[in-house]
Structure formats: structure tokens, C-alpha cells
PDB file of C-alpha atoms in Angstrom:
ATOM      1  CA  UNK A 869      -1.641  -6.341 -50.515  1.00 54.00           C
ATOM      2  CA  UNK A 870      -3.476  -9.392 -49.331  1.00 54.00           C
ATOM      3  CA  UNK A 871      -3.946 -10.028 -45.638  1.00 48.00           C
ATOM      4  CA  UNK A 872      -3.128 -13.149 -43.776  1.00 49.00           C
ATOM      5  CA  UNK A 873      -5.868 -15.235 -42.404  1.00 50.00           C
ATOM      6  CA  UNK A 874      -5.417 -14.313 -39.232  1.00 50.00           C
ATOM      7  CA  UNK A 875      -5.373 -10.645 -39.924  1.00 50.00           C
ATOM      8  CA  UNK A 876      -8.298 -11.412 -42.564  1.00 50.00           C
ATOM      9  CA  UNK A 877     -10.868 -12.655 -39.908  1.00 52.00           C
ATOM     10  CA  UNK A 878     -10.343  -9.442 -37.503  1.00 52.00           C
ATOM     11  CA  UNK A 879     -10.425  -6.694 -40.377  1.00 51.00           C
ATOM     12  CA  UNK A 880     -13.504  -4.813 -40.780  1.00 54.00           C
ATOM     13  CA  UNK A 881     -15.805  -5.956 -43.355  1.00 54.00           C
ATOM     14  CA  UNK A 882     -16.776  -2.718 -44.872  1.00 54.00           C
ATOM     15  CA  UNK A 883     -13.155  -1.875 -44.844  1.00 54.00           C
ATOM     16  CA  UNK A 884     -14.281   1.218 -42.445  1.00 55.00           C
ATOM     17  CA  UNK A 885     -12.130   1.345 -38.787  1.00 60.00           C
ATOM     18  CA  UNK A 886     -13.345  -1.415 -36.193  1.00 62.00           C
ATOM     19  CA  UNK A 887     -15.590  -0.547 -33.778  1.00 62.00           C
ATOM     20  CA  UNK A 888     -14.375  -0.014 -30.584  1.00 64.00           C
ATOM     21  CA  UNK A 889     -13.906  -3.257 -27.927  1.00 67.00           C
ATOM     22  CA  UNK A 890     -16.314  -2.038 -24.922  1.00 65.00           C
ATOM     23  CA  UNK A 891     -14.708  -2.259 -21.697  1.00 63.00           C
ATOM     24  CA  UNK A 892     -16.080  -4.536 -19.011  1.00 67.00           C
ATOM     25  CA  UNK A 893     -16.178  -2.028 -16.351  1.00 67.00           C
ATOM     26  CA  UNK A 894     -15.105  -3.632 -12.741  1.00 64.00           C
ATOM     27  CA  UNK A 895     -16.238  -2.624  -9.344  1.00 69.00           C
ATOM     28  CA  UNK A 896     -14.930  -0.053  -7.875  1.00 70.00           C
ATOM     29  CA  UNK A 897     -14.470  -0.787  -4.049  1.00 73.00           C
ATOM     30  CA  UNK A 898     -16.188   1.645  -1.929  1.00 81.00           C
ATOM     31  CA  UNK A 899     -14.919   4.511  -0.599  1.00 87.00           C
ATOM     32  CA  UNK A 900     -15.142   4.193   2.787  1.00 89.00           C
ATOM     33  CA  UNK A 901     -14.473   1.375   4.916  1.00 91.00           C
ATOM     34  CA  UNK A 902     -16.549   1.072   7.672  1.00 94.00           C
ATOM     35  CA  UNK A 903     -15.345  -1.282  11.140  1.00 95.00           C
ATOM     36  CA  UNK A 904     -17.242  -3.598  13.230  1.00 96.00           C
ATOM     37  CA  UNK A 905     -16.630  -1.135  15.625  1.00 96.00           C
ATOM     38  CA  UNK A 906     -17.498   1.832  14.160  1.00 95.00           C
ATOM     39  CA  UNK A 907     -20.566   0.422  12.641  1.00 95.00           C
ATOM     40  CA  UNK A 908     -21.682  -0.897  16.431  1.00 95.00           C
ATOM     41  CA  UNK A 909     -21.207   2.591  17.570  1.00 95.00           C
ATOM     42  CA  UNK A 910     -23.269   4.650  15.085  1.00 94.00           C
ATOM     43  CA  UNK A 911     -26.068   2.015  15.810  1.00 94.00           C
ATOM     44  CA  UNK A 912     -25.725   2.738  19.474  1.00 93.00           C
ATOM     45  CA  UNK A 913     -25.986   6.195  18.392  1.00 91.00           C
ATOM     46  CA  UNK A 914     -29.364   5.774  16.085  1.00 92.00           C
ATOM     47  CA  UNK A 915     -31.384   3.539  19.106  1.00 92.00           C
ATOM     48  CA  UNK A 916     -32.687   7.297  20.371  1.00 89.00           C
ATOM     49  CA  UNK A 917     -33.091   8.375  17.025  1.00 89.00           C
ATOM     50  CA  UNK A 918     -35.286   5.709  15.651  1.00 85.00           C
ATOM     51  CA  UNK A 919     -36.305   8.193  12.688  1.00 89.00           C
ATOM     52  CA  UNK A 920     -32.718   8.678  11.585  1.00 90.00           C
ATOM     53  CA  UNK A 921     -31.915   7.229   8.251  1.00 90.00           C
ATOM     54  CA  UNK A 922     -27.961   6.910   9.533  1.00 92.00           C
ATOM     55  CA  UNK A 923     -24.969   9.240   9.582  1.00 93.00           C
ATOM     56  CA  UNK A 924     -23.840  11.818   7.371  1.00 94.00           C
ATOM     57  CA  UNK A 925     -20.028  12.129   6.214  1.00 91.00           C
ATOM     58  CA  UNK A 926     -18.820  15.620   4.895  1.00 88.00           C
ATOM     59  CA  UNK A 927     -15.209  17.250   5.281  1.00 84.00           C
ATOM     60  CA  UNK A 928     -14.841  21.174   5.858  1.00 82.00           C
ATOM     61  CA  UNK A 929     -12.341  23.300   5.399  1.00 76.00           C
ATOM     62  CA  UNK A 930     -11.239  24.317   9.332  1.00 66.00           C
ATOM     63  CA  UNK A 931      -8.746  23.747  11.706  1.00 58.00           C
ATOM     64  CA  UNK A 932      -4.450  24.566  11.181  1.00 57.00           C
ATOM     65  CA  UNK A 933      -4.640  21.907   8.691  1.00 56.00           C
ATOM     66  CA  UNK A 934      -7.131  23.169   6.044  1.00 68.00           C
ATOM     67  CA  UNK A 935      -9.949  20.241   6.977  1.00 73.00           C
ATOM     68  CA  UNK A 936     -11.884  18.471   9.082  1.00 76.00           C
ATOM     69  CA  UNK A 937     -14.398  15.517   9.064  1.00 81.00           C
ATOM     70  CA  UNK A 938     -18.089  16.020   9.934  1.00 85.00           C
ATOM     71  CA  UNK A 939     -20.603  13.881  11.307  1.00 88.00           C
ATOM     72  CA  UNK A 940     -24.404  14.284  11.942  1.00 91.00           C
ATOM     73  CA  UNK A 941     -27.470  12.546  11.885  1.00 92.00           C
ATOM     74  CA  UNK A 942     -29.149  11.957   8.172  1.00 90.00           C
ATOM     75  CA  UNK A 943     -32.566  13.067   9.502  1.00 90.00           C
ATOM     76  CA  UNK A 944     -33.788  13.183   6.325  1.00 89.00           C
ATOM     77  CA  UNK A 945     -33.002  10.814   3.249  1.00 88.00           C
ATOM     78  CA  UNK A 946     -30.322  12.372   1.272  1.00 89.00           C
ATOM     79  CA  UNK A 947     -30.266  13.171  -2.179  1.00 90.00           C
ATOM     80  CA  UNK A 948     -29.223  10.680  -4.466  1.00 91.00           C
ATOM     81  CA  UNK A 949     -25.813  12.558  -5.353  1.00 91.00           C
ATOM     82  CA  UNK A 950     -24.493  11.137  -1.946  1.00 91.00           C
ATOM     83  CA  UNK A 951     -22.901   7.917  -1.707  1.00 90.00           C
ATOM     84  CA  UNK A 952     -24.298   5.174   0.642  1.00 92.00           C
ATOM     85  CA  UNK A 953     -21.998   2.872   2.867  1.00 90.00           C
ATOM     86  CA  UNK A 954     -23.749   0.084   4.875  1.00 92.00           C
ATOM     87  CA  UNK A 955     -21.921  -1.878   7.158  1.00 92.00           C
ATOM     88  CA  UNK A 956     -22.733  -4.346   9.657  1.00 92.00           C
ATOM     89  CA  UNK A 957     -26.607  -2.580   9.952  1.00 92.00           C
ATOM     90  CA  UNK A 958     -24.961   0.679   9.724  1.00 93.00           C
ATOM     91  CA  UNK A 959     -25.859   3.338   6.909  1.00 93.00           C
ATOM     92  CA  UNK A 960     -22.841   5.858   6.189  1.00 93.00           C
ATOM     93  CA  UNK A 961     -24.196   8.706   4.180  1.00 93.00           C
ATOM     94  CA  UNK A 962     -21.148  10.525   2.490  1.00 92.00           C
ATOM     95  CA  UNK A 963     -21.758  14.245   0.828  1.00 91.00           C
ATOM     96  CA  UNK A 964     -20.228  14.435  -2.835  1.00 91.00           C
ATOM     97  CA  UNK A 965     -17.607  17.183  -2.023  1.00 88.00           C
ATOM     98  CA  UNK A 966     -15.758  15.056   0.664  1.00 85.00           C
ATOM     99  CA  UNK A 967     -15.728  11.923  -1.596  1.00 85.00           C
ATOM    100  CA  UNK A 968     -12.299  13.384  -2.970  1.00 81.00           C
ATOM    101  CA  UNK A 969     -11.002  13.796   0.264  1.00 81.00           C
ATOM    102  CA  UNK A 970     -11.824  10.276   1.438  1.00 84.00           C
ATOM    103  CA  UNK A 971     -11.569   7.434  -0.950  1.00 85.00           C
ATOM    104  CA  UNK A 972      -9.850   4.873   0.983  1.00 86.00           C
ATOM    105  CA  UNK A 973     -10.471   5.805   4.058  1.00 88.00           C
ATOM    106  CA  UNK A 974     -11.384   3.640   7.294  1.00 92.00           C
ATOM    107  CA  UNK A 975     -13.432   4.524   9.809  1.00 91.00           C
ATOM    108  CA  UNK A 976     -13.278   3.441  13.281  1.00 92.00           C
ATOM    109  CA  UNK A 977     -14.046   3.603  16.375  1.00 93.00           C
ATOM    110  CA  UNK A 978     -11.717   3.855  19.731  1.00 90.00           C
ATOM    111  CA  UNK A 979     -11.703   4.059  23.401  1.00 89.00           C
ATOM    112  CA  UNK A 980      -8.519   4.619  25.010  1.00 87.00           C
ATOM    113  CA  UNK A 981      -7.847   5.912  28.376  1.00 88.00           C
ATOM    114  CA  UNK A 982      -7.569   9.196  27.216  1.00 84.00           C
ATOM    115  CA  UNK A 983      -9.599   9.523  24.348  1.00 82.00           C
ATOM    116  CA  UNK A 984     -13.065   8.032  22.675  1.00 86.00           C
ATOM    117  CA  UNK A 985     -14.109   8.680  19.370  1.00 85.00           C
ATOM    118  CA  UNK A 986     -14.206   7.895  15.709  1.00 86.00           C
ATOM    119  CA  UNK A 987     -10.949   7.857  14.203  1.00 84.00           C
ATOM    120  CA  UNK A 988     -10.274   8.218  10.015  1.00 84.00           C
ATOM    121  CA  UNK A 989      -7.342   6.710   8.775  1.00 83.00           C
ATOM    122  CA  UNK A 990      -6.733   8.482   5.242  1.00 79.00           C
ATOM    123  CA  UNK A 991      -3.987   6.643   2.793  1.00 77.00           C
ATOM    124  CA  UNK A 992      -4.227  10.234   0.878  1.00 71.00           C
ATOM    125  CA  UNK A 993      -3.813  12.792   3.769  1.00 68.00           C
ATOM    126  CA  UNK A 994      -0.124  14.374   3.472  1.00 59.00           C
ATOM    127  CA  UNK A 995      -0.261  15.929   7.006  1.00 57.00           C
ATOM    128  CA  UNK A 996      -1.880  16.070  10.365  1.00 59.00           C
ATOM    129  CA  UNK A 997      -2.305  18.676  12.798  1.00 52.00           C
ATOM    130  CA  UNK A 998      -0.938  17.647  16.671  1.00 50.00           C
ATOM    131  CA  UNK A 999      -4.509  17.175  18.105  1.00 53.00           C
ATOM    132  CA  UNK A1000      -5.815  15.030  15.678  1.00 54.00           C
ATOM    133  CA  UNK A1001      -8.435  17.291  14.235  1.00 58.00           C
ATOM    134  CA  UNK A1002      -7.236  18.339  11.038  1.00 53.00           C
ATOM    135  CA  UNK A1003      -5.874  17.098   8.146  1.00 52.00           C
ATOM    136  CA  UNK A1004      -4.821  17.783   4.428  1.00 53.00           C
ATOM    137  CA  UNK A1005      -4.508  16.088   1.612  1.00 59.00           C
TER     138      UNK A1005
END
């Protein structure tokens, strides 16, 4: 059966299968987004820990909601498995088992009259304890 032209100029010429198109991969945005805010604050934070190579990000499984987010100082570089956020001058270190629970997120920071403190706002958590401290996903 003869091919058309068109058909002709795409077929393989060893009559074998095509190779396969390669992708262009695109970016994938990060997963953390850090505020103005936020970023100002963990600077404030660093200025009496000049040695501190930023913050470190982890979830753990506590609280009536399964988990909670962690935060502490990155006094020493982390490994290259951990994901690196910088933002406005800030450096967001975020541990490889919380990246699941994460992606998405924004992190802020708030002063109320009641309350100050970073605050996560999840797209994937299903549920929130009544304090705030908890979450699941």
C-alpha cells in the first residue's frame, strides 16, 4: 500500500517504530510561596543569628489533626535532598517528607490583636483543628 506524501515524509526510514518526540519539560512553580511579609520576618529573625543559613520547613505528625508545621533555624547547610525557597533575601529550607504535604502552600506572616505568627494557607489540607495548629490533608 503506498503512503501519501504527507504520511511518506513522517514514516520511519528503516521502516522500524519512530522514535519517541522528547517532551520539553516546563517549570514547575515552586512549592512554597513565600510573602513580603513573611520573608521580612524570618530576616528579622536571622539578624541574631548571623551564622544561620535560613529556616527550615518540615511537617510532623501531632496535634487532633494528624500534622503540624515546623520551623527552626538551618544552622547548618542542608543536604541537597531539601528544596530551597528564596524570597525577598529570605532562604526557606523545606525537608523532603513535608514537600507532599505542602505544594501550594503560602506562607505568611500576621499580627492581629490577638495573635502573631506565621500562618500556612494549604489549597490541599481537607480539615483544620479549632486552634489553628493542626491540619490534614
Amino acid at each position: 500500500r503506498a503512503l501519501s506524501s504527507a504520511a511518506a515524509a513522517t514514516a520511519p526510514a528503516s521502516g522500524g517504530a519512530a522514535a519517541p518526540k522528547k517532551r520539553k519539560g516546563r517549570a514547575l512553580p515552586p512549592p512554597l510561596s513565600v510573602t513580603p511579609a513573611a520573608a521580612r520576618r524570618i530576616l528579622g529573625m536571622l539578624e541574631s543569628k548571623p551564622d544561620t543559613h535560613g529556616v527550615l520547613l518540615g511537617v510532623k505528625r501531632r496535634g487532633c489533626n494528624g500534622m503540624s508545621y515546623t520551623l527552626n533555624y538551618a544552622d547548618e547547610p542542608p543536604p541537597a535532598s531539601h528544596e530551597k525557597i528564596e524570597a525577598d533575601g529570605a532562604t526557606v529550607w523545606i525537608e523532603p517528607p513535608a514537600l507532599f504535604h505542602i505544594v501550594g502552600t503560602v506562607m505568611d506572616f500576621e499580627e492581629t490583636a490577638l495573635s502573631t505568627g506565621f500562618t500556612f494557607t494549604n489549597p490541599n489540607e481537607k480539615g483544620r483543628c479549632g486552634c489553628g495548629e493542626s491540619f490534614n490533608v
